[in-house]
CSV table of C-alpha atoms and ligand atoms in Angstrom, one decimal:
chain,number,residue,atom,x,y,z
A,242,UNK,CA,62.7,-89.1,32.2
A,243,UNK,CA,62.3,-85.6,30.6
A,244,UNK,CA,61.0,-82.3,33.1
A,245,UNK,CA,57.9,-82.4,31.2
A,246,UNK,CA,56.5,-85.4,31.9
A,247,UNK,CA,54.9,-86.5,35.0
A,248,UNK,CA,53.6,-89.7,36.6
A,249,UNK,CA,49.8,-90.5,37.0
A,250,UNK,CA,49.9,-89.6,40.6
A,251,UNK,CA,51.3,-86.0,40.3
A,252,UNK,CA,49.1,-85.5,37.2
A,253,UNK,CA,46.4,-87.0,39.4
A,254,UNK,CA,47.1,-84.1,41.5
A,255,UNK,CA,47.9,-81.6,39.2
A,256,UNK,CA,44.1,-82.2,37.4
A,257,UNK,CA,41.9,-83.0,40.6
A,258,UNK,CA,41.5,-86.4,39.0
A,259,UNK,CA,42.0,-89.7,40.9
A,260,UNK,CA,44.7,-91.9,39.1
A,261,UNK,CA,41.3,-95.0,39.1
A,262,UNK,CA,39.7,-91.8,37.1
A,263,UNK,CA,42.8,-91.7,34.8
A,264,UNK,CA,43.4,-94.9,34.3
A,265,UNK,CA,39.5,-95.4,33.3
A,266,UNK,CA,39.6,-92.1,31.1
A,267,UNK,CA,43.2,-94.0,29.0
A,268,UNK,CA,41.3,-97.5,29.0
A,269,UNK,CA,37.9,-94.9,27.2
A,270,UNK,CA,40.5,-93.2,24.3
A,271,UNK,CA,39.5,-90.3,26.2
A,272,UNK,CA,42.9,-89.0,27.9
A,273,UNK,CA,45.5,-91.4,26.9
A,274,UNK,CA,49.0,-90.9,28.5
A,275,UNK,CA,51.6,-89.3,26.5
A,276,UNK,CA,54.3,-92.3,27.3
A,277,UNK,CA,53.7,-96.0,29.0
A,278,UNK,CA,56.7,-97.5,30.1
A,279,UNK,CA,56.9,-100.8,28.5
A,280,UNK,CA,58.6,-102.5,30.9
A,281,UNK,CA,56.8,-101.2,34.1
A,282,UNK,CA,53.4,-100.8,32.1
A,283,UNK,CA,53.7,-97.2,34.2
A,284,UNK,CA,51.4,-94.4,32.4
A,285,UNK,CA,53.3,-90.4,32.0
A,286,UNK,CA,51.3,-87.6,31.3
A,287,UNK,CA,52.9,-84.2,29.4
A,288,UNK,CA,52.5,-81.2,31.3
A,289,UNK,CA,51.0,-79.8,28.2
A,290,UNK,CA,48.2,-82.7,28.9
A,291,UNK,CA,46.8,-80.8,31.5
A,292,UNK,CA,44.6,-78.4,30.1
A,293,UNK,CA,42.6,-81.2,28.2
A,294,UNK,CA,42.7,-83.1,31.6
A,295,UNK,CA,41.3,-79.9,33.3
A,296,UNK,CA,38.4,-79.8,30.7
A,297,UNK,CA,37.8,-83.0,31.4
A,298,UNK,CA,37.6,-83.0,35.3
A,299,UNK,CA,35.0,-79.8,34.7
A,300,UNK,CA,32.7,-81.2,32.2
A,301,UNK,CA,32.4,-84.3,34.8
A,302,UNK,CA,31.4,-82.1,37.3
A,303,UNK,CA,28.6,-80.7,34.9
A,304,UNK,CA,27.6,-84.3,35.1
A,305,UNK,CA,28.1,-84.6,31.2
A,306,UNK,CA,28.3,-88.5,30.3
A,307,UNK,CA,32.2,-89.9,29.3
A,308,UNK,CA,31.2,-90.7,25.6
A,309,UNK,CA,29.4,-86.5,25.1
A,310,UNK,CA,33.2,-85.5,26.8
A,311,UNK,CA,35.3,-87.5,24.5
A,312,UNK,CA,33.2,-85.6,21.7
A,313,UNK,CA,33.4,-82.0,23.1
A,314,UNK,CA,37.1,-82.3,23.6
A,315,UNK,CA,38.0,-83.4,20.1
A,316,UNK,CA,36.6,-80.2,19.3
A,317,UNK,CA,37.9,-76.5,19.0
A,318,UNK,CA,36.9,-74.3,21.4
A,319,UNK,CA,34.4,-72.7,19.6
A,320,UNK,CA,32.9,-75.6,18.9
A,321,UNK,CA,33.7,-76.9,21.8
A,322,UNK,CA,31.6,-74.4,23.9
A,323,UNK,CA,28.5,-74.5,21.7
A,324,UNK,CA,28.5,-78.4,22.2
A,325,UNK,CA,28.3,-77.6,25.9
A,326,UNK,CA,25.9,-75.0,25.4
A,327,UNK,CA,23.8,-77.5,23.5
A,328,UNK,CA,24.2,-80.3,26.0
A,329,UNK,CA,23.3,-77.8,29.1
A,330,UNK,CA,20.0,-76.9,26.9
A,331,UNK,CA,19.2,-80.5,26.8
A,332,UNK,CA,19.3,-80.9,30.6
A,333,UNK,CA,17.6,-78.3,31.1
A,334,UNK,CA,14.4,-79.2,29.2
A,335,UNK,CA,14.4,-82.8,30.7
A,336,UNK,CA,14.9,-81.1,34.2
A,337,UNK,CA,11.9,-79.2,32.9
A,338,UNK,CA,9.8,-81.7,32.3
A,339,UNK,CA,10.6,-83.3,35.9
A,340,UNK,CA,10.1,-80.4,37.4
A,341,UNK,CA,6.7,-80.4,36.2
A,342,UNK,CA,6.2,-83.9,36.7
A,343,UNK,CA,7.0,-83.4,40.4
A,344,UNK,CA,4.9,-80.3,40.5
A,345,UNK,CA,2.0,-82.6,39.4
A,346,UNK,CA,2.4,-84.8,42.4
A,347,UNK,CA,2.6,-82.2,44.9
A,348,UNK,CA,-0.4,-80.7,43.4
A,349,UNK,CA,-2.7,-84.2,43.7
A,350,UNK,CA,-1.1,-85.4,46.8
A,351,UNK,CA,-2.0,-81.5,48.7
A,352,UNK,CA,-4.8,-80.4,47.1
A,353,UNK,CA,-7.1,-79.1,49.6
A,354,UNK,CA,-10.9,-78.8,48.4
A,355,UNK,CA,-11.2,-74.6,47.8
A,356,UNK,CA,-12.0,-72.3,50.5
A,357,UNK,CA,-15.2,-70.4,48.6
A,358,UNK,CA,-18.3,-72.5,47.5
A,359,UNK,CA,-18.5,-71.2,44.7
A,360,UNK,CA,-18.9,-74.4,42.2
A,361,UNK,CA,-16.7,-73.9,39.0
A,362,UNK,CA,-17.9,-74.8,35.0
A,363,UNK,CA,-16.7,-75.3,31.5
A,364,UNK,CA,-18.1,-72.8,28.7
A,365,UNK,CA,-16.6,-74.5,25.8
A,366,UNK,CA,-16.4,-74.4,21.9
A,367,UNK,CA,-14.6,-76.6,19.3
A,368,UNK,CA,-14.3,-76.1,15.5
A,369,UNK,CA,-11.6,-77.6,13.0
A,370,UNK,CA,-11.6,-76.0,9.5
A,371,UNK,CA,-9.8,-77.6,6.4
A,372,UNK,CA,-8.9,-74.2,5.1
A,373,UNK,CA,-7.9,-72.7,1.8
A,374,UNK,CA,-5.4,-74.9,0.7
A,375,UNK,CA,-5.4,-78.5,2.0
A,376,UNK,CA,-7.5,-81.1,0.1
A,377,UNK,CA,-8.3,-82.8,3.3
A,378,UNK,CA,-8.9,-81.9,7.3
A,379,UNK,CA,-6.3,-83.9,9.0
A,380,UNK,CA,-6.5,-81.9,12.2
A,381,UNK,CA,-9.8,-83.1,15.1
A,382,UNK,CA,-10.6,-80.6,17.5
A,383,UNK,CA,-13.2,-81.7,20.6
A,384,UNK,CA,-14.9,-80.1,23.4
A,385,UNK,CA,-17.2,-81.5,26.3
A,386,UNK,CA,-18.0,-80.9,29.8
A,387,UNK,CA,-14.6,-82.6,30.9
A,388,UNK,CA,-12.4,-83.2,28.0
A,389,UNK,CA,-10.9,-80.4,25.5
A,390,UNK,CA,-8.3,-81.8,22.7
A,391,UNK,CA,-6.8,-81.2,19.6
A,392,UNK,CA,-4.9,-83.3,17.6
A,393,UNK,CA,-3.3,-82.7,14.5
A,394,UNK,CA,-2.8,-85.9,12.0
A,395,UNK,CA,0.0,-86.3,9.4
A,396,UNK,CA,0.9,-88.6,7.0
A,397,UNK,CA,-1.7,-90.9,4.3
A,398,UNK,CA,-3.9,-91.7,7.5
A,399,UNK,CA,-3.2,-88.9,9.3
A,400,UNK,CA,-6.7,-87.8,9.5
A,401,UNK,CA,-8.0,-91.5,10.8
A,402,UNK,CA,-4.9,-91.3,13.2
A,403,UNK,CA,-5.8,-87.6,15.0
A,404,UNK,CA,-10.2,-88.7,15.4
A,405,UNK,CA,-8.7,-91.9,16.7
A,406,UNK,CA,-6.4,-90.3,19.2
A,407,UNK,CA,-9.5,-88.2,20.2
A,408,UNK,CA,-12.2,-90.5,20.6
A,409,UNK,CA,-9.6,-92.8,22.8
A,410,UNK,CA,-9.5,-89.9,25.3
A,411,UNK,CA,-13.6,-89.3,25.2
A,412,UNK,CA,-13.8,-91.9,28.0
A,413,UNK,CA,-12.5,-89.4,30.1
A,414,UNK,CA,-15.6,-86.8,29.3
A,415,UNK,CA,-17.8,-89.6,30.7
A,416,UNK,CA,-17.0,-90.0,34.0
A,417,UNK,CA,-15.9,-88.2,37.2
A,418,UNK,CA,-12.6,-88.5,38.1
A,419,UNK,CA,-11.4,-88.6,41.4
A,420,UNK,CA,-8.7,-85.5,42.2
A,421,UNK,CA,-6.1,-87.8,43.8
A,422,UNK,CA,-6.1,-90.1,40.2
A,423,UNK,CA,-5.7,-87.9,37.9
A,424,UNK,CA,-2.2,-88.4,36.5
A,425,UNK,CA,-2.7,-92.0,36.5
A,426,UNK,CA,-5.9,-91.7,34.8
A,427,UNK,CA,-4.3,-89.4,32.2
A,428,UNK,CA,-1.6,-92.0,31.5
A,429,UNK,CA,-3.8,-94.9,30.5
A,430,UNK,CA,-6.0,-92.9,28.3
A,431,UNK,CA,-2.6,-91.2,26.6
A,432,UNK,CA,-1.8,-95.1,26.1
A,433,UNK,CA,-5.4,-96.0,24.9
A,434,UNK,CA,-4.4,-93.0,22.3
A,435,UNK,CA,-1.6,-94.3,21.8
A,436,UNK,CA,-2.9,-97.6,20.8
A,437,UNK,CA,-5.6,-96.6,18.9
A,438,UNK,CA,-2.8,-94.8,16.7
A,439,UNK,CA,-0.6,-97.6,16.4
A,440,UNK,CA,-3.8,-99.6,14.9
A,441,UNK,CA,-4.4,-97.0,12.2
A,442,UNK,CA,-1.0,-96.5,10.9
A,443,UNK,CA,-0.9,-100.6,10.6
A,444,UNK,CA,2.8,-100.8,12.6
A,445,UNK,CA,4.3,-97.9,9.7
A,446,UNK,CA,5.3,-94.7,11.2
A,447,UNK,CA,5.2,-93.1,7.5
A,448,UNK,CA,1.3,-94.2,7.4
A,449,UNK,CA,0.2,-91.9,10.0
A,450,UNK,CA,0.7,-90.1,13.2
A,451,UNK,CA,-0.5,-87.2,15.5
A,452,UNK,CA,0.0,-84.3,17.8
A,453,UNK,CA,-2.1,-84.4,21.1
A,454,UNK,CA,-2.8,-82.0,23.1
A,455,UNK,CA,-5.7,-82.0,25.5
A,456,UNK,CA,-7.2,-80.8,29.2
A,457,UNK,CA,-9.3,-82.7,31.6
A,458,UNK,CA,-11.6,-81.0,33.9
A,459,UNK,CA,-11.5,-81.9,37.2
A,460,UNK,CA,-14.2,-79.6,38.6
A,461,UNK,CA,-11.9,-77.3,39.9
A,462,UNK,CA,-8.6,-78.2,37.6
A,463,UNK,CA,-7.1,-78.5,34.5
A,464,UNK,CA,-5.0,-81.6,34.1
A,465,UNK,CA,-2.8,-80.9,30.7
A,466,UNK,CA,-1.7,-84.0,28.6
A,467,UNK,CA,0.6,-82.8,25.5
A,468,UNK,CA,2.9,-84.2,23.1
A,469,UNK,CA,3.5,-82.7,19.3
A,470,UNK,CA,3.7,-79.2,18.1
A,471,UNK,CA,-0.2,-78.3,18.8
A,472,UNK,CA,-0.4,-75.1,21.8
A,473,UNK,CA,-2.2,-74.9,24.7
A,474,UNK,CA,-2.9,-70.7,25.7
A,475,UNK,CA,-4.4,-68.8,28.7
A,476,UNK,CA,-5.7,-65.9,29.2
A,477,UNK,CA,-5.7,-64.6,32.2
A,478,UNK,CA,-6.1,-61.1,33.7
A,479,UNK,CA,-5.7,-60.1,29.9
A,480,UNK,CA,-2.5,-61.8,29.5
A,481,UNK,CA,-1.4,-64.7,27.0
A,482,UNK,CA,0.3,-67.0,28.4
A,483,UNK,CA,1.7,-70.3,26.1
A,484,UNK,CA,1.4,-73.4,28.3
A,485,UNK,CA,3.1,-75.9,26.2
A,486,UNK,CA,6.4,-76.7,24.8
A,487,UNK,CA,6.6,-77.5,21.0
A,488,UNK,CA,8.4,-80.9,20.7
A,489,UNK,CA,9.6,-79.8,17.2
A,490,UNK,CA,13.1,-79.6,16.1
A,491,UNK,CA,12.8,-75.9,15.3
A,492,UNK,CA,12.4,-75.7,19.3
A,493,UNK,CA,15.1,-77.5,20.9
A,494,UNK,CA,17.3,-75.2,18.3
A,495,UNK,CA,15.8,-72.2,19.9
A,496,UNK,CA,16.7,-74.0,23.3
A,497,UNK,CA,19.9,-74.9,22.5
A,498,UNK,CA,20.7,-70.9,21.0
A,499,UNK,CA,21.5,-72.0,17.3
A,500,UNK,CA,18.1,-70.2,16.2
A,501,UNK,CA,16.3,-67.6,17.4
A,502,UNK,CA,12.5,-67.5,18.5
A,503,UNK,CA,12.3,-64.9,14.3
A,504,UNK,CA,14.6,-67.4,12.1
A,505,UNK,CA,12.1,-70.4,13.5
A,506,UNK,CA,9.2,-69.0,11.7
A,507,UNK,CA,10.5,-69.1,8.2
A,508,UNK,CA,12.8,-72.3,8.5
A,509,UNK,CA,12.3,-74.9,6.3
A,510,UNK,CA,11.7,-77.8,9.0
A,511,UNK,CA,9.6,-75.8,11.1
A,512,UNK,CA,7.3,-78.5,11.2
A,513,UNK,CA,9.6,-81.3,12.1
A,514,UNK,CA,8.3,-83.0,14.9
A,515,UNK,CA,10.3,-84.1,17.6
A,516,UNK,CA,7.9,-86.7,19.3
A,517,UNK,CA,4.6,-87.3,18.5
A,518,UNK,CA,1.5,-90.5,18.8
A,519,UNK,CA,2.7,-92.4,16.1
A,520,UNK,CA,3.5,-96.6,15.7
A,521,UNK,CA,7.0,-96.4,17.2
A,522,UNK,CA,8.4,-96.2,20.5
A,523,UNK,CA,6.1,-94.5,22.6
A,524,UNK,CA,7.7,-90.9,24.0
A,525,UNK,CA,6.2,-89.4,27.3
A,526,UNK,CA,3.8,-86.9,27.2
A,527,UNK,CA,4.3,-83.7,29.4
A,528,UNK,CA,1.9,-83.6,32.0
A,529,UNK,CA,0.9,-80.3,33.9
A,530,UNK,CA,-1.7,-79.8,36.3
A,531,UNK,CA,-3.4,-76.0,36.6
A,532,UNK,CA,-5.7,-74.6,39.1
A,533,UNK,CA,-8.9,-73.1,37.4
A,534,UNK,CA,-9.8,-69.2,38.4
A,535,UNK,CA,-13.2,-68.1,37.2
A,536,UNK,CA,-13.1,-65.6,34.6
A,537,UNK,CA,-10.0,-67.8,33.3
A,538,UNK,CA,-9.8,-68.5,29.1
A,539,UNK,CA,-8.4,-71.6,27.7
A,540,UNK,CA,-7.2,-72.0,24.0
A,541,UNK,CA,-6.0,-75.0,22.5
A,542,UNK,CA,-5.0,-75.0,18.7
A,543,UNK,CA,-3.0,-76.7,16.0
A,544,UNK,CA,0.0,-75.2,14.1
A,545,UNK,CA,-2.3,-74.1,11.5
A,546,UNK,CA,-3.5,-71.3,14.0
A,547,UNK,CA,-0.3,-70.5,16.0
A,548,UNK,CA,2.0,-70.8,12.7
A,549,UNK,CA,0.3,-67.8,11.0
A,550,UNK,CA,-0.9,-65.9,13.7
A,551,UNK,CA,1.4,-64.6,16.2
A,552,UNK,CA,0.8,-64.6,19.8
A,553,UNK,CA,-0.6,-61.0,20.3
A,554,UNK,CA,-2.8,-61.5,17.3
A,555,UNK,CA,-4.1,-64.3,19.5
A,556,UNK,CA,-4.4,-62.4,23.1
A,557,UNK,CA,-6.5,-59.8,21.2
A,558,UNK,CA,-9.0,-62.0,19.4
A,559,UNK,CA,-8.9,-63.9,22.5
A,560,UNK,CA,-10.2,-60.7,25.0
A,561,UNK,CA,-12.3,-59.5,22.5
A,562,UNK,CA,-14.4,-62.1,21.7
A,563,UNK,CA,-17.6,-62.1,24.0
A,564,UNK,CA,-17.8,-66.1,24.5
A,565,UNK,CA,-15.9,-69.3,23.5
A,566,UNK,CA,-17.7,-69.8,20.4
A,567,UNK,CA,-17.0,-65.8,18.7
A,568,UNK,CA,-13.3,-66.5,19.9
A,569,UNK,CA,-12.8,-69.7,18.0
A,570,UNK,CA,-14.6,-68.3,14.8
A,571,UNK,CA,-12.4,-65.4,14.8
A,572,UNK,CA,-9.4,-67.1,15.2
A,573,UNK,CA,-10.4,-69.8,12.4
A,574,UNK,CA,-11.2,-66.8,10.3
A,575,UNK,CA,-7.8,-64.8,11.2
A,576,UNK,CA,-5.5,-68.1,10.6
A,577,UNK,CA,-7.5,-68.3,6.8
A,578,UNK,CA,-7.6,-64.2,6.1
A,579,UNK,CA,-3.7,-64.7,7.1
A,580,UNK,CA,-3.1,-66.9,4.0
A,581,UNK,CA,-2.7,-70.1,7.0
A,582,UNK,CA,-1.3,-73.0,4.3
A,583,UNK,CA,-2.9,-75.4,6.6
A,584,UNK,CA,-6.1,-76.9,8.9
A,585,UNK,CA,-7.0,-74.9,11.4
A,586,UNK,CA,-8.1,-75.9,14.8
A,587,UNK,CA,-9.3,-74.4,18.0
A,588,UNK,CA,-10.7,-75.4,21.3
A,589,UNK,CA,-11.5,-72.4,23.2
A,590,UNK,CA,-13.1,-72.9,26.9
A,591,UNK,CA,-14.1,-70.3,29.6
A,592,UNK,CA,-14.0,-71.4,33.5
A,593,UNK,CA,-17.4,-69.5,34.9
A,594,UNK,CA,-18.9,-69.8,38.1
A,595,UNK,CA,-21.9,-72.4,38.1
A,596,UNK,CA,-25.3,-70.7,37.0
A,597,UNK,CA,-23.0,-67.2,36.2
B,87,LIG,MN1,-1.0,-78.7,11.2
């Protein structure tokens, strides 16, 4: 046998690979050996094998699934690395949204009741404007005592779809929900959306779907429910701070580092959405729970605000408007005096002490 070639136990060795490894990777097409002897049925690896092997053993530890590694090493290594780089965004947004999912839990299963007596409120305005160029208002924006959405409809129904979303969830503005129940109570009214949805669009994803983003009061929380491209703000202490994650396909290119936050704007599928209510498989909703400080603002808008008017645009309006109904005007006004090509909706709350 020639210098170069080595059996699958000094290869093993010579890679940090088991041979059972090796032998699973040839069986895959992942890492076949360079010679098997076809009397022995023996597997040889070439030396030069090893770097491939190497790559191999290292995406594994990454955890990165056999059938991703058989891609990203047919690849050059420029390629190569921005596959990883794309792969490593990807875990970290699902990590993301179990991280906030566990954060959730923690939350309800600890909460103790708050220390001061004070008893905490909603001061809350909603207003959805067609605009200047639409024909029709797709977009339903809602506020009550416990309940603030916004849901922004698109295909023929989309319209039907987004006020149907919405007026699923309005059982939630009707009763008092108990703090420890709040994520499941969340859940069956995102699926009672969901549902409602599903029987407008008549089974045809093309017919209709929405965005939904919304906030249930819990008298002294904010329990977040949100899946689409619409945003969820707060201002606090006179800072803006953007509490959701766009499921577009602009933003998991920003994640990933093929786009940056400027090229987004202007790209041509900046509305793509990623997930959304619509009449096929059902995609999770990210969930957040947030403790409500008096003196605390709340905005929740479609992309018909937060595509035209950029984020300081919307702190400003935001702090200068005296209460919840001023701020939602102005924004409405600001998304049309910005030449916004589409609906505009906002849901702007304040948390206030009781009787303040
Ligand atoms: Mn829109």
């Amino acid at each position: 046998m020639s210098g170069d070639m080595l059996t699958i136990g000094a290869f093993a060795k010579a890679c940090r690979l088991s041979p059972k490894a090796l032998r699973l990777y040839d069986e895959l097409e992942l890492l076949r050996p360079a010679r098997v002897d076809p009397d022995t049925g023996y597997r040889y690896y070439a030396v030069a094998q090893l770097e491939r092997a190497r790559l191999v053993a290292w995406l594994r530890r990454l955890g990165m699934p056999l059938a991703e590694i058989r891609t990203v090493c047919a690849l050059d290594p420029p390629r190569a690395g921005a596959a990883i780089r794309a792969y490593w965004a990807r875990v970290e947004a699902e990590t993301a949204v179990r991280r906030d999912l566990a954060a959730f839990l923690v939350d309800q299963l600890t909460a103790t009741p708050r220390k001061d007596t004070t008893m905490l409120e909603l001061r809350y305005f909603a207003h959805s404007d067609r605009g200047r160029v639409r024909p029709a208002n797709q977009d339903t924006a809602y506020a009550g005592a416990r309940l603030l959405a916004v849901a922004d409809g698109y295909g023929p129904a989309g319209g039907t779809a987004s006020s149907a979303a919405v007026e699923a969830l309005k059982v939630l503005d009707v009763r008092e929900v108990p703090a420890g129940s709040v994520l499941n109570v969340l859940q069956e009214a995102v699926e009672g959306a969901t549902a409602a949805v599903r029987e407008v669009a008549g089974g045809s994803e093309e017919e209709a779907g929405t965005t939904l983003t919304a906030m249930l009061w819990t008298g002294s929380q904010l329990a977040l429910v949100h899946i689409g491209d619409s945003r969820a703000y707060l201002l606090r202490d006179g800072a803006l701070f953007r509490i959701t994650h766009d499921h577009t396909v602009v933003q998991s290119m920003i994640d990933e580092g093929r786009l940056t936050p400027e090229e987004a704007t202007a790209h041509p599928q900046a509305a793509l959405l990623l997930k959304a209510l619509t009449a096929g498989p059902s995609a999770a909703p990210d969930l957040r729970l947030h403790d409500a400080r008096p003196g605390d603002r709340y905005l929740l808008c479609s992309d018909g605000l937060s595509g035209v008017v950029p984020d300081d645009g919307l702190r400003r309006v935001l702090g200068a408007s005296p209460g919840p109904d001023a701020a939602v005007l102005s924004l409405v006004t600001a998304a049309n005096e910005a030449g916004g090509p589409d609906n505009v909706s906002c849901v702007v709350a304040d948390v206030v002490e009781t009787g303040g």
